[in-house]
Amino acid sequence: MKTSVARFSLSAALLAGALAAPAAFAAAKPTVVLVHGAFADSSSWDGVIAKLEKDGYTVIGAANPLRSVKSDAASVASVVKSVSGPVVLVGHSYGGSVISAAATGAGNVKALVYVAAFAPDSGETAVGLSGKFPGSTLGPALAPPVALADGGKDLYIQQGKFHNQFAADVPEAKARLMAAGQRPITDAALNEASPAPAWKTIPSWFIYGKADKNIPAASQDFMAKRANAKKTVVIDGASHVVMTSHPAEVATLIEEAAATVK
């Protein structure tokens, strides 16, 4: 009887260990924090999130207020600080400016991934970088500014121009929904000088589309090379919302960055 009990206890222990092993492996992966940009929200990452979660990653789609680089970075930094382990911080568009600032001084951010995003140096602005090389057609696509109570202005893309300008490689029906639900950004945020960037001390990865009409491909190539990116992926024909139209490629690059985190 004692022998049977002992065998049962040993079998139970081995089974428990086998069941715990996958959980321990999953827990060892860094958390991925995704930061959306202007004229979008966290739902733009849906396809990327689905693949990352399927592959065992914990993912947080941070809400980016889109009010100012400084305050938006502070908001994202609070989210990052709430994560107990290592973080891969990912930004789209203006979200790149935000993660560049938010990761400064954040010891648990181990990798930065820029998805059709700005990677500004100290003193640079999103507007300045988008106009550094020819090709951006965002200005004429903007709707009349919406006046705010504090004297500022909110910017939207005209709904009728949203598909062609922002998401040309996304099905029209989906682009219409994105246009109706777009999040505005303040004019001040796009013209705010960036602080010292984290990409100078944290490894970075870049992915963007050649057909981006918001941030010209040449501008993104310049920023990726300046940051000494570990890898840059350029997708032919992809629009500014490359994470929505090509989620698999974006998720794969994020996982490559995550794989370097020890």
CSV table of C-alpha atoms in Angstrom, one decimal:
chain,number,residue,atom,x,y,z
A,1,MET,CA,0.0,0.0,0.0
A,2,LYS,CA,2.8,2.4,0.9
A,3,THR,CA,4.6,1.6,-2.4
A,4,SER,CA,1.4,2.4,-4.3
A,5,VAL,CA,1.0,5.7,-2.5
A,6,ALA,CA,4.6,6.6,-3.1
A,7,ARG,CA,4.3,5.8,-6.9
A,8,PHE,CA,1.1,7.9,-7.1
A,9,SER,CA,2.8,10.8,-5.3
A,10,LEU,CA,5.8,10.6,-7.7
A,11,SER,CA,3.6,10.5,-10.7
A,12,ALA,CA,1.5,13.4,-9.5
A,13,ALA,CA,4.7,15.4,-9.0
A,14,LEU,CA,6.0,14.6,-12.4
A,15,LEU,CA,2.6,15.5,-14.0
A,16,ALA,CA,2.5,18.8,-12.1
A,17,GLY,CA,6.0,19.6,-13.3
A,18,ALA,CA,5.1,18.9,-16.9
A,19,LEU,CA,2.1,21.1,-16.7
A,20,ALA,CA,4.0,23.9,-15.0
A,21,ALA,CA,6.8,23.9,-17.6
A,22,PRO,CA,4.8,25.6,-20.4
A,23,ALA,CA,3.5,28.3,-18.0
A,24,ALA,CA,7.0,29.0,-16.8
A,25,PHE,CA,8.2,29.3,-20.4
A,26,ALA,CA,5.4,31.7,-21.3
A,27,ALA,CA,6.1,33.8,-18.2
A,28,ALA,CA,9.7,34.2,-19.3
A,29,LYS,CA,8.7,36.0,-22.5
A,30,PRO,CA,8.8,39.8,-22.3
A,31,THR,CA,5.5,41.7,-22.2
A,32,VAL,CA,4.7,43.6,-25.5
A,33,VAL,CA,3.3,47.1,-25.0
A,34,LEU,CA,1.7,48.6,-28.2
A,35,VAL,CA,1.3,52.3,-28.6
A,36,HIS,CA,-1.0,53.6,-31.3
A,37,GLY,CA,-0.5,56.8,-33.2
A,38,ALA,CA,-2.6,59.7,-34.4
A,39,PHE,CA,-5.9,59.2,-36.2
A,40,ALA,CA,-6.0,55.6,-34.8
A,41,ASP,CA,-6.7,53.6,-31.6
A,42,SER,CA,-5.6,50.3,-30.0
A,43,SER,CA,-7.9,48.4,-32.3
A,44,SER,CA,-5.5,49.1,-35.2
A,45,TRP,CA,-3.2,46.4,-33.5
A,46,ASP,CA,-5.9,43.7,-33.4
A,47,GLY,CA,-4.3,41.4,-36.0
A,48,VAL,CA,-0.9,41.8,-34.4
A,49,ILE,CA,-2.3,41.1,-30.9
A,50,ALA,CA,-4.0,37.9,-32.1
A,51,LYS,CA,-0.7,36.5,-33.4
A,52,LEU,CA,1.4,37.6,-30.4
A,53,GLU,CA,-1.1,36.1,-27.9
A,54,LYS,CA,-1.3,32.9,-29.9
A,55,ASP,CA,2.5,32.7,-29.6
A,56,GLY,CA,2.4,33.1,-25.9
A,57,TYR,CA,3.1,36.8,-25.3
A,58,THR,CA,1.3,39.0,-22.9
A,59,VAL,CA,0.2,42.1,-24.8
A,60,ILE,CA,-1.0,45.5,-23.6
A,61,GLY,CA,-2.5,48.0,-26.0
A,62,ALA,CA,-1.8,51.2,-24.3
A,63,ALA,CA,-4.2,54.1,-24.7
A,64,ASN,CA,-2.3,57.0,-26.2
A,65,PRO,CA,-3.9,60.4,-25.2
A,66,LEU,CA,-2.5,62.2,-28.3
A,67,ARG,CA,-2.3,65.5,-26.4
A,68,SER,CA,1.5,66.2,-26.2
A,69,VAL,CA,4.7,64.3,-26.5
A,70,LYS,CA,5.6,64.9,-22.8
A,71,SER,CA,2.3,64.0,-21.3
A,72,ASP,CA,1.6,61.1,-23.6
A,73,ALA,CA,5.1,59.7,-22.8
A,74,ALA,CA,4.4,60.0,-19.1
A,75,SER,CA,1.1,58.1,-19.6
A,76,VAL,CA,2.8,55.3,-21.5
A,77,ALA,CA,5.7,55.3,-19.0
A,78,SER,CA,3.2,54.6,-16.2
A,79,VAL,CA,1.9,51.6,-18.1
A,80,VAL,CA,5.4,50.3,-18.6
A,81,LYS,CA,6.2,50.8,-15.0
A,82,SER,CA,3.3,48.6,-14.0
A,83,VAL,CA,4.8,45.6,-15.8
A,84,SER,CA,7.1,43.6,-13.4
A,85,GLY,CA,9.3,42.0,-16.1
A,86,PRO,CA,11.0,43.1,-19.3
A,87,VAL,CA,9.1,45.0,-22.0
A,88,VAL,CA,9.2,45.3,-25.7
A,89,LEU,CA,7.8,48.8,-26.5
A,90,VAL,CA,6.2,49.3,-29.9
A,91,GLY,CA,5.0,52.5,-31.4
A,92,HIS,CA,3.1,53.4,-34.6
A,93,SER,CA,3.4,56.8,-36.3
A,94,TYR,CA,3.3,59.5,-33.7
A,95,GLY,CA,3.5,56.7,-31.1
A,96,GLY,CA,7.1,56.4,-32.1
A,97,SER,CA,7.8,59.8,-30.7
A,98,VAL,CA,6.0,58.7,-27.5
A,99,ILE,CA,7.9,55.5,-27.0
A,100,SER,CA,11.2,57.3,-27.7
A,101,ALA,CA,10.5,59.5,-24.7
A,102,ALA,CA,8.7,57.0,-22.5
A,103,ALA,CA,11.5,54.4,-22.6
A,104,THR,CA,14.1,56.9,-21.4
A,105,GLY,CA,15.0,55.9,-17.8
A,106,ALA,CA,12.7,52.8,-17.9
A,107,GLY,CA,15.0,50.0,-16.9
A,108,ASN,CA,12.6,47.2,-18.0
A,109,VAL,CA,12.3,48.4,-21.6
A,110,LYS,CA,14.7,46.1,-23.5
A,111,ALA,CA,13.7,46.7,-27.1
A,112,LEU,CA,12.0,49.3,-29.2
A,113,VAL,CA,10.0,48.5,-32.4
A,114,TYR,CA,9.0,51.4,-34.7
A,115,VAL,CA,6.0,50.6,-37.0
A,116,ALA,CA,5.7,53.2,-39.7
A,117,ALA,CA,6.8,55.5,-36.9
A,118,PHE,CA,8.7,58.6,-36.0
A,119,ALA,CA,12.1,58.1,-34.2
A,120,PRO,CA,12.9,61.7,-33.4
A,121,ASP,CA,16.2,63.0,-32.1
A,122,SER,CA,16.3,65.7,-29.3
A,123,GLY,CA,14.6,68.9,-30.5
A,124,GLU,CA,12.9,67.3,-33.6
A,125,THR,CA,9.2,67.3,-34.3
A,126,ALA,CA,6.8,65.0,-36.1
A,127,VAL,CA,5.9,67.7,-38.5
A,128,GLY,CA,9.6,68.4,-39.3
A,129,LEU,CA,10.4,64.8,-39.8
A,130,SER,CA,7.5,64.1,-42.1
A,131,GLY,CA,8.5,67.0,-44.3
A,132,LYS,CA,12.2,66.2,-44.2
A,133,PHE,CA,11.8,64.3,-47.5
A,134,PRO,CA,9.1,64.8,-50.2
A,135,GLY,CA,6.1,62.5,-50.3
A,136,SER,CA,3.8,63.3,-47.4
A,137,THR,CA,0.3,64.3,-48.5
A,138,LEU,CA,-1.2,64.5,-45.0
A,139,GLY,CA,-1.6,68.3,-44.9
A,140,PRO,CA,-4.2,68.6,-47.7
A,141,ALA,CA,-6.1,65.6,-46.3
A,142,LEU,CA,-6.7,67.1,-42.9
A,143,ALA,CA,-10.2,68.4,-42.0
A,144,PRO,CA,-10.6,72.0,-40.6
A,145,PRO,CA,-9.1,72.0,-37.1
A,146,VAL,CA,-11.5,71.6,-34.2
A,147,ALA,CA,-11.1,74.4,-31.6
A,148,LEU,CA,-10.6,73.2,-28.0
A,149,ALA,CA,-11.6,75.0,-24.8
A,150,ASP,CA,-7.9,75.5,-23.8
A,151,GLY,CA,-7.1,77.3,-27.1
A,152,GLY,CA,-5.6,74.3,-28.8
A,153,LYS,CA,-6.7,72.6,-31.9
A,154,ASP,CA,-7.6,68.9,-32.6
A,155,LEU,CA,-6.7,67.5,-36.0
A,156,TYR,CA,-8.6,64.8,-38.0
A,157,ILE,CA,-8.3,63.4,-41.4
A,158,GLN,CA,-11.2,64.1,-43.7
A,159,GLN,CA,-13.3,61.0,-43.7
A,160,GLY,CA,-13.7,61.0,-47.5
A,161,LYS,CA,-9.9,61.1,-47.9
A,162,PHE,CA,-9.0,58.7,-45.0
A,163,HIS,CA,-8.9,55.5,-47.1
A,164,ASN,CA,-6.5,56.8,-49.8
A,165,GLN,CA,-4.4,58.8,-47.4
A,166,PHE,CA,-4.1,56.6,-44.3
A,167,ALA,CA,-5.1,53.1,-45.2
A,168,ALA,CA,-5.0,52.5,-48.9
A,169,ASP,CA,-4.3,48.8,-48.6
A,170,VAL,CA,-7.1,48.1,-46.1
A,171,PRO,CA,-10.5,47.0,-47.5
A,172,GLU,CA,-12.7,50.0,-48.1
A,173,ALA,CA,-15.4,48.9,-45.6
A,174,LYS,CA,-12.9,48.6,-42.8
A,175,ALA,CA,-11.3,51.9,-43.7
A,176,ARG,CA,-14.7,53.6,-43.5
A,177,LEU,CA,-15.0,52.3,-39.9
A,178,MET,CA,-11.5,53.5,-39.1
A,179,ALA,CA,-12.2,56.9,-40.5
A,180,ALA,CA,-15.4,57.3,-38.4
A,181,GLY,CA,-13.7,56.2,-35.2
A,182,GLN,CA,-10.4,58.0,-35.7
A,183,ARG,CA,-8.8,59.6,-32.6
A,184,PRO,CA,-7.7,63.2,-33.1
A,185,ILE,CA,-4.3,64.6,-32.2
A,186,THR,CA,-3.5,68.1,-31.1
A,187,ASP,CA,-1.7,70.4,-33.5
A,188,ALA,CA,0.7,71.1,-30.6
A,189,ALA,CA,1.7,67.5,-30.2
A,190,LEU,CA,2.8,67.2,-33.8
A,191,ASN,CA,4.9,70.4,-33.4
A,192,GLU,CA,6.3,69.7,-30.0
A,193,ALA,CA,10.1,69.2,-29.8
A,194,SER,CA,11.1,65.8,-28.6
A,195,PRO,CA,13.3,65.1,-25.6
A,196,ALA,CA,16.5,62.9,-25.6
A,197,PRO,CA,15.5,59.7,-27.3
A,198,ALA,CA,15.7,56.2,-25.9
A,199,TRP,CA,16.7,54.7,-29.2
A,200,LYS,CA,20.3,55.9,-28.6
A,201,THR,CA,20.6,53.4,-25.7
A,202,ILE,CA,18.0,50.7,-26.4
A,203,PRO,CA,18.2,48.4,-29.5
A,204,SER,CA,15.6,49.2,-32.1
A,205,TRP,CA,13.8,47.5,-35.0
A,206,PHE,CA,11.8,49.2,-37.8
A,207,ILE,CA,9.1,48.2,-40.3
A,208,TYR,CA,7.2,50.4,-42.7
A,209,GLY,CA,5.5,50.4,-46.1
A,210,LYS,CA,6.9,51.9,-49.3
A,211,ALA,CA,3.5,53.5,-50.1
A,212,ASP,CA,3.2,55.4,-46.8
A,213,LYS,CA,1.6,58.7,-47.5
A,214,ASN,CA,1.9,60.1,-44.0
A,215,ILE,CA,5.6,59.6,-43.3
A,216,PRO,CA,7.6,59.2,-46.5
A,217,ALA,CA,9.6,56.0,-46.9
A,218,ALA,CA,12.7,58.1,-47.3
A,219,SER,CA,12.1,59.7,-43.9
A,220,GLN,CA,11.7,56.3,-42.2
A,221,ASP,CA,14.8,54.9,-43.9
A,222,PHE,CA,16.7,57.9,-42.6
A,223,MET,CA,15.5,57.4,-39.0
A,224,ALA,CA,16.1,53.7,-39.1
A,225,LYS,CA,19.7,54.1,-40.3
A,226,ARG,CA,20.3,56.9,-37.8
A,227,ALA,CA,19.1,54.7,-35.0
A,228,ASN,CA,21.4,51.8,-36.1
A,229,ALA,CA,18.3,49.6,-36.3
A,230,LYS,CA,19.0,45.9,-35.7
A,231,LYS,CA,16.7,45.1,-38.6
A,232,THR,CA,14.5,47.1,-41.0
A,233,VAL,CA,11.7,45.6,-42.9
A,234,VAL,CA,10.2,47.5,-45.9
A,235,ILE,CA,6.9,46.2,-47.4
A,236,ASP,CA,6.1,47.0,-51.0
A,237,GLY,CA,2.7,48.7,-51.5
A,238,ALA,CA,2.0,48.9,-47.7
A,239,SER,CA,0.2,52.0,-46.4
A,240,HIS,CA,0.8,53.9,-43.2
A,241,VAL,CA,-1.3,51.4,-41.2
A,242,VAL,CA,1.1,48.5,-42.0
A,243,MET,CA,0.2,46.8,-38.7
A,244,THR,CA,-3.4,46.6,-39.8
A,245,SER,CA,-2.8,45.5,-43.4
A,246,HIS,CA,0.2,43.3,-42.7
A,247,PRO,CA,-0.2,42.1,-39.1
A,248,ALA,CA,1.8,38.9,-39.5
A,249,GLU,CA,4.9,40.7,-40.7
A,250,VAL,CA,4.7,43.2,-37.9
A,251,ALA,CA,4.1,40.6,-35.3
A,252,THR,CA,7.1,38.5,-36.6
A,253,LEU,CA,9.4,41.5,-36.3
A,254,ILE,CA,8.2,42.2,-32.8
A,255,GLU,CA,8.9,38.5,-31.9
A,256,GLU,CA,12.4,38.8,-33.4
A,257,ALA,CA,13.0,41.8,-31.1
A,258,ALA,CA,11.5,39.9,-28.1
A,259,ALA,CA,13.8,36.9,-28.8
A,260,THR,CA,16.8,39.1,-28.0
A,261,VAL,CA,15.6,39.9,-24.6
A,262,LYS,CA,17.3,37.9,-21.9
